[in-house]
Amino acid sequence: MSIENIVNQIWLFIEKYDGVVISYIAHFCFAILIFLIGRTIAKFVARQLRRILTNRHVDPTVVKFVSSLSYYAIIVMTLVAVLGQLGVQTASIVAVIGAAGLAVGLALQGSLSNFAAGVILIIFRPFRVGETVIINNQQGVIDSIQIFSTTIVTPTNEMVVIPNGQVVSANIINYTRLPERRLDIVVNVGYDSDIQKVYKVLREAVNKTDNILTSKEPIIRLDLLDASSMNFNVLVWTLNANYGPVKAVLLENIKNGLTENGINIPYPTMDVNLSSPS
């Protein structure tokens, strides 16, 4: 067969099926365009998520996982759209993906719950790495915020790993988020003590203690008449960084002041009555 005959056969085929060929070419071009647009959107979303989470000082592992998850989720949706553009029935594919997702979700219910809780922690940020918190009655410094768990280090240098699901459902006390913190000290003195003298001693102890904020007036008051003592509250404000040292020095100044002025601190006592048979 000569080249001229081959060319003629091709032209006859195109003239006979020109509509179908053009339609397939158009659908194929649109499919490629959809894929390119979807991939561009996936890269843009992943890049923006990575930038936002990095600026929020989220753990790098979480940043990489979330950005990759968003990228591949958009790619999967794009591929489904591409197959639909090429004439493939995507209803069954979507049903299979949905069923697989449901099965995985049921199998990993606890893990997905922790993951969702981790996302909530990343968005609302009730605490950051390095902050001192109490979670589930466990006090410590936040060491890391992972995908499924949060790790804190206790004052005794113990590492505690708490699932994020428990973190979100628990009451969280954050000691370092605010710059200032109030120090509350209860001082018990005997009933034979002069109240005005006690006030004077406590005020002097506060005045002798450094790093107490003067912008907020210290409060010294008689708070409770207990069974064996009068209880005074000493409320002062200090910076978070100075909380521990200020507490130690103030307690020492209060004890020394009470001792120097002869004000006794009552101890728990018990009266025991012995009776003999008549």
mmCIF file of C-alpha atoms in Angstrom:
data_model
loop_
_atom_site.group_PDB
_atom_site.id
_atom_site.type_symbol
_atom_site.label_atom_id
_atom_site.label_comp_id
_atom_site.label_asym_id
_atom_site.label_seq_id
_atom_site.Cartn_x
_atom_site.Cartn_y
_atom_site.Cartn_z
ATOM 1 C CA MET A 1 0.000 0.000 0.000
ATOM 2 C CA SER A 2 1.395 3.341 -1.024
ATOM 3 C CA ILE A 3 1.744 6.342 1.273
ATOM 4 C CA GLU A 4 -0.911 8.143 -0.740
ATOM 5 C CA ASN A 5 -3.412 5.362 -0.067
ATOM 6 C CA ILE A 6 -2.595 5.402 3.662
ATOM 7 C CA VAL A 7 -3.158 9.160 3.817
ATOM 8 C CA ASN A 8 -6.435 8.782 1.948
ATOM 9 C CA GLN A 9 -7.588 6.083 4.390
ATOM 10 C CA ILE A 10 -6.776 8.342 7.348
ATOM 11 C CA TRP A 11 -8.693 11.233 5.835
ATOM 12 C CA LEU A 12 -11.662 8.999 5.142
ATOM 13 C CA PHE A 13 -11.596 7.813 8.785
ATOM 14 C CA ILE A 14 -11.427 11.393 10.064
ATOM 15 C CA GLU A 15 -14.265 12.501 7.766
ATOM 16 C CA LYS A 16 -16.408 9.580 8.933
ATOM 17 C CA TYR A 17 -15.707 9.904 12.652
ATOM 18 C CA ASP A 18 -14.652 13.549 12.865
ATOM 19 C CA GLY A 19 -17.283 14.396 15.489
ATOM 20 C CA VAL A 20 -16.309 11.500 17.755
ATOM 21 C CA VAL A 21 -12.573 12.158 17.388
ATOM 22 C CA ILE A 22 -12.933 15.867 18.100
ATOM 23 C CA SER A 23 -15.126 15.079 21.115
ATOM 24 C CA TYR A 24 -12.577 12.636 22.541
ATOM 25 C CA ILE A 25 -9.742 15.079 21.949
ATOM 26 C CA ALA A 26 -11.705 17.855 23.641
ATOM 27 C CA HIS A 27 -12.526 15.655 26.653
ATOM 28 C CA PHE A 28 -8.903 14.539 26.882
ATOM 29 C CA CYS A 29 -7.669 18.137 26.787
ATOM 30 C CA PHE A 30 -10.212 19.166 29.433
ATOM 31 C CA ALA A 31 -9.124 16.205 31.592
ATOM 32 C CA ILE A 32 -5.490 17.309 31.389
ATOM 33 C CA LEU A 33 -6.527 20.893 32.199
ATOM 34 C CA ILE A 34 -8.559 19.716 35.216
ATOM 35 C CA PHE A 35 -5.610 17.678 36.497
ATOM 36 C CA LEU A 36 -3.199 20.590 36.126
ATOM 37 C CA ILE A 37 -5.579 22.980 37.878
ATOM 38 C CA GLY A 38 -6.269 20.474 40.665
ATOM 39 C CA ARG A 39 -2.565 19.832 41.226
ATOM 40 C CA THR A 40 -1.895 23.566 41.350
ATOM 41 C CA ILE A 41 -4.666 24.073 43.909
ATOM 42 C CA ALA A 42 -3.367 21.121 45.961
ATOM 43 C CA LYS A 43 0.146 22.570 46.039
ATOM 44 C CA PHE A 44 -1.176 26.027 46.935
ATOM 45 C CA VAL A 45 -3.365 24.743 49.786
ATOM 46 C CA ALA A 46 -0.569 22.540 51.173
ATOM 47 C CA ARG A 47 1.910 25.412 50.994
ATOM 48 C CA GLN A 48 -0.460 27.841 52.730
ATOM 49 C CA LEU A 49 -1.267 25.329 55.479
ATOM 50 C CA ARG A 50 2.439 24.693 55.999
ATOM 51 C CA ARG A 51 3.125 28.428 56.260
ATOM 52 C CA ILE A 52 0.236 29.102 58.670
ATOM 53 C CA LEU A 53 1.062 26.192 60.961
ATOM 54 C CA THR A 54 4.773 27.028 60.942
ATOM 55 C CA ASN A 55 4.017 30.637 61.898
ATOM 56 C CA ARG A 56 1.936 29.295 64.781
ATOM 57 C CA HIS A 57 4.949 27.264 65.946
ATOM 58 C CA VAL A 58 3.157 23.958 65.532
ATOM 59 C CA ASP A 59 5.247 20.800 65.831
ATOM 60 C CA PRO A 60 7.010 20.096 62.465
ATOM 61 C CA THR A 61 5.636 16.543 62.393
ATOM 62 C CA VAL A 62 2.078 17.862 62.587
ATOM 63 C CA VAL A 63 2.807 20.490 59.930
ATOM 64 C CA LYS A 64 4.126 17.889 57.485
ATOM 65 C CA PHE A 65 1.276 15.460 58.133
ATOM 66 C CA VAL A 66 -1.523 18.033 57.754
ATOM 67 C CA SER A 67 -0.049 19.600 54.609
ATOM 68 C CA SER A 68 0.514 16.189 52.986
ATOM 69 C CA LEU A 69 -2.991 15.027 53.938
ATOM 70 C CA SER A 70 -4.581 18.110 52.357
ATOM 71 C CA TYR A 71 -2.458 17.721 49.199
ATOM 72 C CA TYR A 72 -3.369 14.082 48.587
ATOM 73 C CA ALA A 73 -7.045 14.635 49.444
ATOM 74 C CA ILE A 74 -7.300 17.294 46.732
ATOM 75 C CA ILE A 75 -5.357 15.087 44.281
ATOM 76 C CA VAL A 76 -7.813 12.215 44.849
ATOM 77 C CA MET A 77 -10.798 14.481 44.183
ATOM 78 C CA THR A 78 -9.035 15.806 41.064
ATOM 79 C CA LEU A 79 -8.434 12.278 39.729
ATOM 80 C CA VAL A 80 -12.106 11.435 40.216
ATOM 81 C CA ALA A 81 -13.036 14.543 38.243
ATOM 82 C CA VAL A 82 -10.517 13.608 35.504
ATOM 83 C CA LEU A 83 -11.956 10.099 35.170
ATOM 84 C CA GLY A 84 -15.450 11.554 34.938
ATOM 85 C CA GLN A 85 -14.297 13.882 32.160
ATOM 86 C CA LEU A 86 -12.890 10.884 30.258
ATOM 87 C CA GLY A 87 -16.255 9.149 30.416
ATOM 88 C CA VAL A 88 -15.542 6.723 33.241
ATOM 89 C CA GLN A 89 -18.484 6.104 35.580
ATOM 90 C CA THR A 90 -17.166 7.562 38.860
ATOM 91 C CA ALA A 91 -20.194 6.721 41.004
ATOM 92 C CA SER A 92 -18.849 3.255 41.768
ATOM 93 C CA ILE A 93 -15.357 4.657 42.456
ATOM 94 C CA VAL A 94 -16.750 7.208 44.885
ATOM 95 C CA ALA A 95 -18.815 4.486 46.572
ATOM 96 C CA VAL A 96 -15.711 2.298 46.974
ATOM 97 C CA ILE A 97 -13.701 5.192 48.387
ATOM 98 C CA GLY A 98 -16.532 6.023 50.782
ATOM 99 C CA ALA A 99 -16.879 2.432 51.941
ATOM 100 C CA ALA A 100 -13.119 2.144 52.433
ATOM 101 C CA GLY A 101 -13.093 5.391 54.393
ATOM 102 C CA LEU A 102 -15.968 4.187 56.580
ATOM 103 C CA ALA A 103 -14.218 0.886 57.284
ATOM 104 C CA VAL A 104 -10.962 2.626 58.154
ATOM 105 C CA GLY A 105 -12.828 5.129 60.310
ATOM 106 C CA LEU A 106 -14.542 2.394 62.313
ATOM 107 C CA ALA A 107 -11.267 0.493 62.719
ATOM 108 C CA LEU A 108 -9.365 3.586 63.823
ATOM 109 C CA GLN A 109 -12.120 5.322 65.749
ATOM 110 C CA GLY A 110 -9.957 6.088 68.781
ATOM 111 C CA SER A 111 -7.007 7.231 66.682
ATOM 112 C CA LEU A 112 -9.195 9.447 64.517
ATOM 113 C CA SER A 113 -10.725 10.951 67.640
ATOM 114 C CA ASN A 114 -7.255 11.797 68.910
ATOM 115 C CA PHE A 115 -6.311 13.181 65.489
ATOM 116 C CA ALA A 116 -9.408 15.396 65.374
ATOM 117 C CA ALA A 117 -8.594 16.584 68.881
ATOM 118 C CA GLY A 118 -5.050 17.359 67.728
ATOM 119 C CA VAL A 119 -6.453 19.509 64.918
ATOM 120 C CA ILE A 120 -8.609 21.370 67.457
ATOM 121 C CA LEU A 121 -5.552 21.984 69.640
ATOM 122 C CA ILE A 122 -3.670 23.332 66.620
ATOM 123 C CA ILE A 123 -6.497 25.692 65.650
ATOM 124 C CA PHE A 124 -7.505 27.043 69.062
ATOM 125 C CA ARG A 125 -4.084 26.683 70.759
ATOM 126 C CA PRO A 126 -5.035 26.555 74.452
ATOM 127 C CA PHE A 127 -1.330 26.017 75.138
ATOM 128 C CA ARG A 128 2.034 26.161 73.368
ATOM 129 C CA VAL A 129 5.304 24.308 73.685
ATOM 130 C CA GLY A 130 7.158 25.535 76.771
ATOM 131 C CA GLU A 131 4.094 26.640 78.731
ATOM 132 C CA THR A 132 3.270 25.280 82.189
ATOM 133 C CA VAL A 133 -0.157 23.663 82.400
ATOM 134 C CA ILE A 134 -2.287 21.245 84.380
ATOM 135 C CA ILE A 135 -4.046 18.586 82.280
ATOM 136 C CA ASN A 136 -5.959 15.731 83.914
ATOM 137 C CA ASN A 137 -4.535 16.787 87.295
ATOM 138 C CA GLN A 138 -1.041 16.392 85.840
ATOM 139 C CA GLN A 139 1.159 19.492 86.043
ATOM 140 C CA GLY A 140 4.141 20.039 83.785
ATOM 141 C CA VAL A 141 5.707 21.930 80.889
ATOM 142 C CA ILE A 142 4.459 21.239 77.352
ATOM 143 C CA ASP A 143 7.258 19.384 75.568
ATOM 144 C CA SER A 144 5.547 18.624 72.242
ATOM 145 C CA ILE A 145 2.143 18.554 70.547
ATOM 146 C CA GLN A 146 2.052 15.501 68.280
ATOM 147 C CA ILE A 147 -0.589 14.281 65.850
ATOM 148 C CA PHE A 148 -2.306 11.964 68.305
ATOM 149 C CA SER A 149 -0.903 12.930 71.709
ATOM 150 C CA THR A 150 0.564 15.724 73.806
ATOM 151 C CA THR A 151 3.719 15.262 75.865
ATOM 152 C CA ILE A 152 4.448 17.170 79.072
ATOM 153 C CA VAL A 153 7.447 17.062 81.400
ATOM 154 C CA THR A 154 6.658 17.171 85.133
ATOM 155 C CA PRO A 155 8.659 19.169 87.712
ATOM 156 C CA THR A 156 10.323 15.873 88.740
ATOM 157 C CA ASN A 157 11.508 15.387 85.116
ATOM 158 C CA GLU A 158 9.002 12.665 84.247
ATOM 159 C CA MET A 159 7.604 12.529 80.716
ATOM 160 C CA VAL A 160 3.834 12.090 80.531
ATOM 161 C CA VAL A 161 2.103 11.319 77.206
ATOM 162 C CA ILE A 162 -1.611 12.179 77.129
ATOM 163 C CA PRO A 163 -3.892 11.269 74.164
ATOM 164 C CA ASN A 164 -5.254 14.400 72.531
ATOM 165 C CA GLY A 165 -8.823 13.150 72.987
ATOM 166 C CA GLN A 166 -8.345 13.273 76.753
ATOM 167 C CA VAL A 167 -6.629 16.665 76.514
ATOM 168 C CA VAL A 168 -9.574 18.274 74.697
ATOM 169 C CA SER A 169 -12.166 16.786 77.060
ATOM 170 C CA ALA A 170 -10.236 17.763 80.226
ATOM 171 C CA ASN A 171 -10.049 21.069 82.064
ATOM 172 C CA ILE A 172 -6.831 22.821 81.053
ATOM 173 C CA ILE A 173 -5.137 25.261 83.421
ATOM 174 C CA ASN A 174 -2.489 27.360 81.667
ATOM 175 C CA TYR A 175 -0.192 29.127 84.126
ATOM 176 C CA THR A 176 2.082 30.935 81.690
ATOM 177 C CA ARG A 177 -0.221 32.275 78.980
ATOM 178 C CA LEU A 178 -0.877 35.485 80.937
ATOM 179 C CA PRO A 179 2.168 37.567 81.977
ATOM 180 C CA GLU A 180 1.073 38.162 85.578
ATOM 181 C CA ARG A 181 -0.007 35.737 88.284
ATOM 182 C CA ARG A 182 -1.440 36.178 91.772
ATOM 183 C CA LEU A 183 0.241 34.493 94.710
ATOM 184 C CA ASP A 184 -2.135 33.414 97.487
ATOM 185 C CA ILE A 185 -0.713 32.554 100.911
ATOM 186 C CA VAL A 186 -2.743 31.536 103.966
ATOM 187 C CA VAL A 187 -1.194 32.400 107.343
ATOM 188 C CA ASN A 188 -2.584 30.764 110.489
ATOM 189 C CA VAL A 189 -2.021 32.477 113.855
ATOM 190 C CA GLY A 190 -3.294 31.743 117.359
ATOM 191 C CA TYR A 191 -6.380 33.365 118.855
ATOM 192 C CA ASP A 192 -4.227 35.081 121.466
ATOM 193 C CA SER A 193 -2.488 37.142 118.745
ATOM 194 C CA ASP A 194 -3.111 40.875 118.286
ATOM 195 C CA ILE A 195 -4.867 41.282 114.929
ATOM 196 C CA GLN A 196 -3.376 44.718 114.208
ATOM 197 C CA LYS A 197 0.091 43.432 115.043
ATOM 198 C CA VAL A 198 -0.397 40.536 112.653
ATOM 199 C CA TYR A 199 -1.435 42.977 109.916
ATOM 200 C CA LYS A 200 1.706 45.017 110.535
ATOM 201 C CA VAL A 201 3.992 41.960 110.372
ATOM 202 C CA LEU A 202 2.412 40.720 107.139
ATOM 203 C CA ARG A 203 2.652 44.154 105.489
ATOM 204 C CA GLU A 204 6.322 44.428 106.443
ATOM 205 C CA ALA A 205 6.967 40.944 105.020
ATOM 206 C CA VAL A 206 5.354 41.966 101.732
ATOM 207 C CA ASN A 207 7.324 45.232 101.577
ATOM 208 C CA LYS A 208 10.620 43.376 102.149
ATOM 209 C CA THR A 209 9.972 40.947 99.285
ATOM 210 C CA ASP A 210 11.359 41.912 95.871
ATOM 211 C CA ASN A 211 9.608 41.481 92.486
ATOM 212 C CA ILE A 212 6.091 42.022 93.854
ATOM 213 C CA LEU A 213 4.153 44.185 91.412
ATOM 214 C CA THR A 214 3.248 47.615 92.768
ATOM 215 C CA SER A 215 0.732 48.257 89.985
ATOM 216 C CA LYS A 216 -1.748 46.027 91.844
ATOM 217 C CA GLU A 217 -2.257 46.651 95.547
ATOM 218 C CA PRO A 218 -1.439 43.661 97.783
ATOM 219 C CA ILE A 219 -4.412 42.400 99.801
ATOM 220 C CA ILE A 220 -4.005 41.295 103.430
ATOM 221 C CA ARG A 221 -7.173 40.308 105.261
ATOM 222 C CA LEU A 222 -8.568 38.103 107.996
ATOM 223 C CA ASP A 223 -10.420 35.442 106.049
ATOM 224 C CA LEU A 224 -11.518 32.738 108.491
ATOM 225 C CA LEU A 225 -11.922 32.040 112.194
ATOM 226 C CA ASP A 226 -11.009 28.376 112.226
ATOM 227 C CA ALA A 227 -11.376 25.861 115.054
ATOM 228 C CA SER A 228 -7.869 26.493 116.384
ATOM 229 C CA SER A 229 -6.546 29.506 114.482
ATOM 230 C CA MET A 230 -7.248 32.795 112.764
ATOM 231 C CA ASN A 231 -6.522 32.498 109.044
ATOM 232 C CA PHE A 232 -5.133 35.521 107.184
ATOM 233 C CA ASN A 233 -4.918 35.747 103.381
ATOM 234 C CA VAL A 234 -1.918 37.439 101.776
ATOM 235 C CA LEU A 235 -2.618 38.119 98.077
ATOM 236 C CA VAL A 236 0.133 39.662 95.945
ATOM 237 C CA TRP A 237 0.830 39.874 92.204
ATOM 238 C CA THR A 238 4.067 39.032 90.408
ATOM 239 C CA LEU A 239 5.316 38.088 86.965
ATOM 240 C CA ASN A 240 5.001 34.455 85.964
ATOM 241 C CA ALA A 241 8.767 34.077 85.717
ATOM 242 C CA ASN A 242 9.177 35.269 89.334
ATOM 243 C CA TYR A 243 6.342 33.264 90.896
ATOM 244 C CA GLY A 244 8.440 30.519 92.513
ATOM 245 C CA PRO A 245 11.214 32.746 93.943
ATOM 246 C CA VAL A 246 8.722 35.345 95.214
ATOM 247 C CA LYS A 247 6.700 32.658 97.002
ATOM 248 C CA ALA A 248 9.772 31.223 98.721
ATOM 249 C CA VAL A 249 11.108 34.622 99.873
ATOM 250 C CA LEU A 250 7.700 35.869 101.022
ATOM 251 C CA LEU A 251 7.072 32.721 103.094
ATOM 252 C CA GLU A 252 10.491 33.132 104.721
ATOM 253 C CA ASN A 253 9.849 36.808 105.505
ATOM 254 C CA ILE A 254 6.435 35.994 107.005
ATOM 255 C CA LYS A 255 7.843 33.233 109.218
ATOM 256 C CA ASN A 256 10.732 35.378 110.431
ATOM 257 C CA GLY A 257 8.409 38.320 111.129
ATOM 258 C CA LEU A 258 5.971 36.200 113.150
ATOM 259 C CA THR A 259 8.800 34.665 115.183
ATOM 260 C CA GLU A 260 10.482 38.019 115.905
ATOM 261 C CA ASN A 261 7.198 39.520 117.149
ATOM 262 C CA GLY A 262 6.228 36.552 119.300
ATOM 263 C CA ILE A 263 3.174 35.615 117.234
ATOM 264 C CA ASN A 264 2.619 31.896 117.475
ATOM 265 C CA ILE A 265 1.563 29.594 114.669
ATOM 266 C CA PRO A 266 -0.796 27.038 116.261
ATOM 267 C CA TYR A 267 -0.233 23.331 115.795
ATOM 268 C CA PRO A 268 -3.030 20.775 115.596
ATOM 269 C CA THR A 269 -3.815 19.657 119.142
ATOM 270 C CA MET A 270 -5.896 16.878 120.621
ATOM 271 C CA ASP A 271 -7.339 16.634 124.137
ATOM 272 C CA VAL A 272 -7.334 13.116 125.542
ATOM 273 C CA ASN A 273 -9.421 12.449 128.681
ATOM 274 C CA LEU A 274 -8.687 9.277 130.642
ATOM 275 C CA SER A 275 -11.209 7.948 133.107
ATOM 276 C CA SER A 276 -10.707 5.086 135.507
ATOM 277 C CA PRO A 277 -13.457 2.728 136.732
ATOM 278 C CA SER A 278 -15.069 3.902 139.971
#
